[in-house]
Short mmCIF file of C-alpha atoms in Angstrom, two decimals:
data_model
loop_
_atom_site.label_atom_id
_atom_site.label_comp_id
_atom_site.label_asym_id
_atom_site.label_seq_id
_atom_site.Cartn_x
_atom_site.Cartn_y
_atom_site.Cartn_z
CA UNK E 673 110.53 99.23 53.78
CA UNK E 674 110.82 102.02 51.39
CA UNK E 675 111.08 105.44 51.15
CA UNK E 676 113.55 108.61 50.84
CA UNK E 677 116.60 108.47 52.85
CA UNK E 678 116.21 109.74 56.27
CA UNK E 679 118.43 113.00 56.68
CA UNK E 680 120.13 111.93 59.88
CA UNK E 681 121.34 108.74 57.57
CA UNK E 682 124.44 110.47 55.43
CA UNK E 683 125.28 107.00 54.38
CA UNK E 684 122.65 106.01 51.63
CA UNK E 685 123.94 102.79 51.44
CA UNK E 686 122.80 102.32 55.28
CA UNK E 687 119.19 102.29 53.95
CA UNK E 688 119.43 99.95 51.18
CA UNK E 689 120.56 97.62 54.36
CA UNK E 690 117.68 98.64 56.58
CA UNK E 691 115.04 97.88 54.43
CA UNK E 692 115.70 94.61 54.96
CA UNK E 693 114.93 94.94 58.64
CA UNK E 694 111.21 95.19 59.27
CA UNK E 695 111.08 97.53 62.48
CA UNK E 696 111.74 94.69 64.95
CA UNK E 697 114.72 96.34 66.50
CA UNK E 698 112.87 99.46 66.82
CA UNK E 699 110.05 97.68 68.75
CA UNK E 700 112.51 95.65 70.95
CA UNK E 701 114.24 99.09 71.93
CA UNK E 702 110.99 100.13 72.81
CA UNK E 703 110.28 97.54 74.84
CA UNK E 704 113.34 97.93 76.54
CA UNK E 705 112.46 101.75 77.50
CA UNK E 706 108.94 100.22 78.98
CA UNK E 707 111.34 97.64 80.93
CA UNK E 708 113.46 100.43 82.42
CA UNK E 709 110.60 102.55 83.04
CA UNK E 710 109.11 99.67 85.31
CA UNK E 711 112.43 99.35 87.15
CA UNK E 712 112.15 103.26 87.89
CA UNK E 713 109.24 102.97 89.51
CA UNK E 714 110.07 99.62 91.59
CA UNK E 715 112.73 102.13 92.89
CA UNK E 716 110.47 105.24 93.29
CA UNK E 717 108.13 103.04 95.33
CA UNK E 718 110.48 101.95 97.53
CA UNK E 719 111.58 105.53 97.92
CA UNK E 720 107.94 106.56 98.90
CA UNK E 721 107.77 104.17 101.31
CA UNK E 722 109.31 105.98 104.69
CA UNK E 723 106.51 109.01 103.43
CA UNK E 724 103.67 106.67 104.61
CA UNK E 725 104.97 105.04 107.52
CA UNK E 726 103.70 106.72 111.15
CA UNK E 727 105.48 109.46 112.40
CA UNK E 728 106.58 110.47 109.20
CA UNK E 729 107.82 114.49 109.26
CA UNK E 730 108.84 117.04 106.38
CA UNK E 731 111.88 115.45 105.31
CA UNK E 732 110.33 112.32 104.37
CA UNK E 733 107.28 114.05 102.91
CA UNK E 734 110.51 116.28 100.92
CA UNK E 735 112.92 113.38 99.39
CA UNK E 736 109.30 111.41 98.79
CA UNK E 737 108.14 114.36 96.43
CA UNK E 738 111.44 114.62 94.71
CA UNK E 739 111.77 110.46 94.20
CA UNK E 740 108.08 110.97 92.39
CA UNK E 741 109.68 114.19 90.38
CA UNK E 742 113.11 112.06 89.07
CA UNK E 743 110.35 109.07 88.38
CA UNK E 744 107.68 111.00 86.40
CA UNK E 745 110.70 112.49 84.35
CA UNK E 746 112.30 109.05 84.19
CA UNK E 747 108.61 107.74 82.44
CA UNK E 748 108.07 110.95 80.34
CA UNK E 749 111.20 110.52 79.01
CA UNK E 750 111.17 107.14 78.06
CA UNK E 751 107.48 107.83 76.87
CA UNK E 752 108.95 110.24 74.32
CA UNK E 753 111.73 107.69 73.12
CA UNK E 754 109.29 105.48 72.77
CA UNK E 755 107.17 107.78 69.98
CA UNK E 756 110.56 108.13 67.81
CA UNK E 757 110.82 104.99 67.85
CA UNK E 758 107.94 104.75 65.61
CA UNK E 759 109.41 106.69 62.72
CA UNK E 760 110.73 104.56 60.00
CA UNK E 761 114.44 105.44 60.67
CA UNK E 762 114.68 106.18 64.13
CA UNK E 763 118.15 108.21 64.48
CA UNK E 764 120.03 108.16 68.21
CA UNK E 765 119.20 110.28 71.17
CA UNK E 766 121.64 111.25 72.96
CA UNK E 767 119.97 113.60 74.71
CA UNK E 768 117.16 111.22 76.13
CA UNK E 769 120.06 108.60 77.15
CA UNK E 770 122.60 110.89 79.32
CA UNK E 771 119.30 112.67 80.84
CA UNK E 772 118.24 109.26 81.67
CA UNK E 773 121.86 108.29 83.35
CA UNK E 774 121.78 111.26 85.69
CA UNK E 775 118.09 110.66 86.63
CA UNK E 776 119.24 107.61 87.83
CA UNK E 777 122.23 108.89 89.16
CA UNK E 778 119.66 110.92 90.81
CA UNK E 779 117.70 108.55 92.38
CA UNK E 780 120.62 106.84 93.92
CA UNK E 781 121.48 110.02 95.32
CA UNK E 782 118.11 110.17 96.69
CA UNK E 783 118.48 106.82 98.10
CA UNK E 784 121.03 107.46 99.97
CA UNK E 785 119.09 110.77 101.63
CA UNK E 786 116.78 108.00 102.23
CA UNK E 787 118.82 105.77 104.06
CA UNK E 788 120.33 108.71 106.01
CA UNK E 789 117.00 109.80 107.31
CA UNK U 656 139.09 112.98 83.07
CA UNK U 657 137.37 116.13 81.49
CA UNK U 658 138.07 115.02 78.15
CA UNK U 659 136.10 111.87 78.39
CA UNK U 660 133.50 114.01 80.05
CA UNK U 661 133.69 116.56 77.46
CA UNK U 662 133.08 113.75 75.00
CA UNK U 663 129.80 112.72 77.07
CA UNK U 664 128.26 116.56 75.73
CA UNK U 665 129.95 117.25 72.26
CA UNK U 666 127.45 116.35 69.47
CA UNK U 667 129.26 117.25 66.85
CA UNK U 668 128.22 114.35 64.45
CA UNK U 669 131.97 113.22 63.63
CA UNK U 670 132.38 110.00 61.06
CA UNK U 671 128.81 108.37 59.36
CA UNK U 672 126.04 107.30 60.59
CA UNK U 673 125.88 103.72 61.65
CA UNK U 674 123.27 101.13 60.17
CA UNK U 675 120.19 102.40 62.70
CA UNK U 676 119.35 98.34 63.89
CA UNK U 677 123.30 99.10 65.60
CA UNK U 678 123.01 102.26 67.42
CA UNK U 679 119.49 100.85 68.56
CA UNK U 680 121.12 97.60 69.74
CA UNK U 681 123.54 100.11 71.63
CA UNK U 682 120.64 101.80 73.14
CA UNK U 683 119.68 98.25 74.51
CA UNK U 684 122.61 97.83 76.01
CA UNK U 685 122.42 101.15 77.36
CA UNK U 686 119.19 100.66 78.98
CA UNK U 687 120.09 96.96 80.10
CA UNK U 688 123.07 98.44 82.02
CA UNK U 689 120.55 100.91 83.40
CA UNK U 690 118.01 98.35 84.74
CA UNK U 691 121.17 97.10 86.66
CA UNK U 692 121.50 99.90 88.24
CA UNK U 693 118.08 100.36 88.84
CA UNK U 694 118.17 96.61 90.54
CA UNK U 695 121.24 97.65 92.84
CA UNK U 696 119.60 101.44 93.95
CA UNK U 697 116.67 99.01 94.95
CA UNK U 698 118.39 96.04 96.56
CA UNK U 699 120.10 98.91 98.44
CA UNK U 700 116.58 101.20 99.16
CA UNK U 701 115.58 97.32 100.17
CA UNK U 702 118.60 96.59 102.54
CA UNK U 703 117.64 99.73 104.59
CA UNK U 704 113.85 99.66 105.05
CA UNK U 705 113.63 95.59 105.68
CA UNK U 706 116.70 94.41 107.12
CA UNK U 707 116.17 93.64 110.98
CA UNK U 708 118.80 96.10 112.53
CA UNK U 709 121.96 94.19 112.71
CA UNK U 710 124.74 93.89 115.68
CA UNK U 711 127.32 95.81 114.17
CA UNK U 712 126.85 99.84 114.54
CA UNK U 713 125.29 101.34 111.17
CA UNK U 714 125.90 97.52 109.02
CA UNK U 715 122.67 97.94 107.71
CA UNK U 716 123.18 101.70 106.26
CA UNK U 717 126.69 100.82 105.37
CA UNK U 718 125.29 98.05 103.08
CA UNK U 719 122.42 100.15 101.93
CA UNK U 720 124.77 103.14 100.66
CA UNK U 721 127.32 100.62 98.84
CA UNK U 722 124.38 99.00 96.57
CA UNK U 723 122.96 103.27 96.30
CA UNK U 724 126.67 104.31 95.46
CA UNK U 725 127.08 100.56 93.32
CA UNK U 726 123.99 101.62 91.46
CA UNK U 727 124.77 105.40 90.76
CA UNK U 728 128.07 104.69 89.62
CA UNK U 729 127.07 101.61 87.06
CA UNK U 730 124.53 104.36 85.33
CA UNK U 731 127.20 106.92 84.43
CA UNK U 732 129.52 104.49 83.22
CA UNK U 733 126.58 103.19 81.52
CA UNK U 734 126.20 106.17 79.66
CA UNK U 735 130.32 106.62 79.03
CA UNK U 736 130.21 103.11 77.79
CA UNK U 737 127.32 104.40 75.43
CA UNK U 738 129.09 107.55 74.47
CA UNK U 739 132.52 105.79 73.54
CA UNK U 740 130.36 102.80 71.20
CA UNK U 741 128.44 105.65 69.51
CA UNK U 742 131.66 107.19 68.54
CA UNK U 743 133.59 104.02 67.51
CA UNK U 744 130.71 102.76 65.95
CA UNK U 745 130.87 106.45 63.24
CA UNK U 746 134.63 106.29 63.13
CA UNK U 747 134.55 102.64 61.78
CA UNK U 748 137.35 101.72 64.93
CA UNK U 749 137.20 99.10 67.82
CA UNK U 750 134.44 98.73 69.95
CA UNK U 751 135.47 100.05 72.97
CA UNK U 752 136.65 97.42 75.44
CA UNK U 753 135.95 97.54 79.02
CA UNK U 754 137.13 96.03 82.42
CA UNK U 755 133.67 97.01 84.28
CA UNK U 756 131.78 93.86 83.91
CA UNK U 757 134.23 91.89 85.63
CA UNK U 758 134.66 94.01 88.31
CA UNK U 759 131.02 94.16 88.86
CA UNK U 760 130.70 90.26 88.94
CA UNK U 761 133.46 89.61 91.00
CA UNK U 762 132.46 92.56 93.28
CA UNK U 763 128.78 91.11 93.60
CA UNK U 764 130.35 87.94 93.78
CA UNK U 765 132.14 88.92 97.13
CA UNK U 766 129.15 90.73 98.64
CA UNK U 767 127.29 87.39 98.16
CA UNK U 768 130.77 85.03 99.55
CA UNK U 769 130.29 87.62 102.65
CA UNK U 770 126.79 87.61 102.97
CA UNK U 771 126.49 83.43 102.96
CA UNK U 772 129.38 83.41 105.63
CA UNK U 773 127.68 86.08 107.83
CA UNK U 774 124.38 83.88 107.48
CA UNK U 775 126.68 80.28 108.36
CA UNK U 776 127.90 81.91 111.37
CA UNK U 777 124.75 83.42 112.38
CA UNK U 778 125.78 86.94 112.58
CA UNK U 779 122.14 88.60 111.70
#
């Protein structure tokens, strides 16, 4: 790897060390965000489930469409992550790892309205 | 308290920036914390919708919100823990060390000690 320091990197001797590294920790990170992502929607499943059974009313039909909300902003999120992790220095995200916390957080507290139903 | 929180939303960019391969090996630990709690919000969405109702009063729910309120509560410390290694990592200190792991095992640990004893003595 080669190239002009990244401008997130204010430590150019950082990139002399990263060249040695040929992406794999940027593909394994990315992997990891898939692996998350797939957890999210074991959850979001189960979540669904009371939605479909018979006798269902408004309230399940409610914490049902907000599950699939927190999920399909769980996925987007991790499906942006996962396109800057292609660039050749991918810098940190903080943003994309506390939103992804309180999502979570989120669909705990969903689970619980679940439970409570 | 609310300085740790503040912490969690202050991006001013304080020391240098780590070698990348680092801070993405702290996002992996990050998200591997996450899956955890992923697991526990659906062992707990699990307990709830296919657990036979059991002979003591609201056992089942009571079991159900712990793993929920288990789950919730390992993702924001997931993200603390993320937080404080980020910082440590660009001031060149310690690693931040943490009790939370051990708590978690021994607390899971427990939960399974109970669960084995209920199923001995035929409780469920």
């Amino acid at each position: 790897m080669s190239g002009p320091c990244p401008e997130h990197v204010r430590d150019p001797g950082a990139c002399a060390e990263v060249r040695r590294d040929p992406g794999a920790s940027a593909v394994r990170t990315r992997l990891a965000w898939r692996r998350t992502g797939l957890s999210a929607a074991a959850v979001g499943l189960l979540a669904i489930r009371p939605a479909f059974r018979p006798g269902a009313g408004p309230a399940e039909w409610l914490v049902a469409a907000a599950a699939m909300v927190t999920w399909a902003a769980v996925i987007g999120i991790a499906l942006h992550r996962a396109a800057e992790l292609r660039t050749r220095f991918p810098g940190p995200a903080p943003r994309a790892i506390r939103a992804y916390a309180v999502l979570v957080a989120a669909l705990a507290v969903l689970g619980c309205w679940v439970v409570m139903l | 308290m609310f300085g740790q929180l503040r912490q969690w939303f202050d991006s001013s960019q304080t020391g240098k920036t780590p070698d990348y391969r680092f801070s993405l090996a702290n996002e992996r630990t990050f998200l591997a914390w996450i899956r955890t709690g992923l697991a526990l919000i659906a062992g707990g969405l699990a307990c709830a919708q296919f657990l036979p109702p059991l002979p003591v009063a609201h056992l089942r729910e009571i079991i159900a919100i712990l793993l929920l309120v288990l789950g919730g509560l390992v993702a924001l410390r997931a993200v603390d823990h993320w937080v404080r290694t980020e910082r440590a990592m660009r001031l060149g200190t310690d690693l931040p060390r943490s009790r939370f792991p051990a708590v978690l095992a021994i607390a899971v640990a427990a939960g399974a000690v109970v669960i084995i004893i209920a199923v001995l003595i035929q409780v469920f």
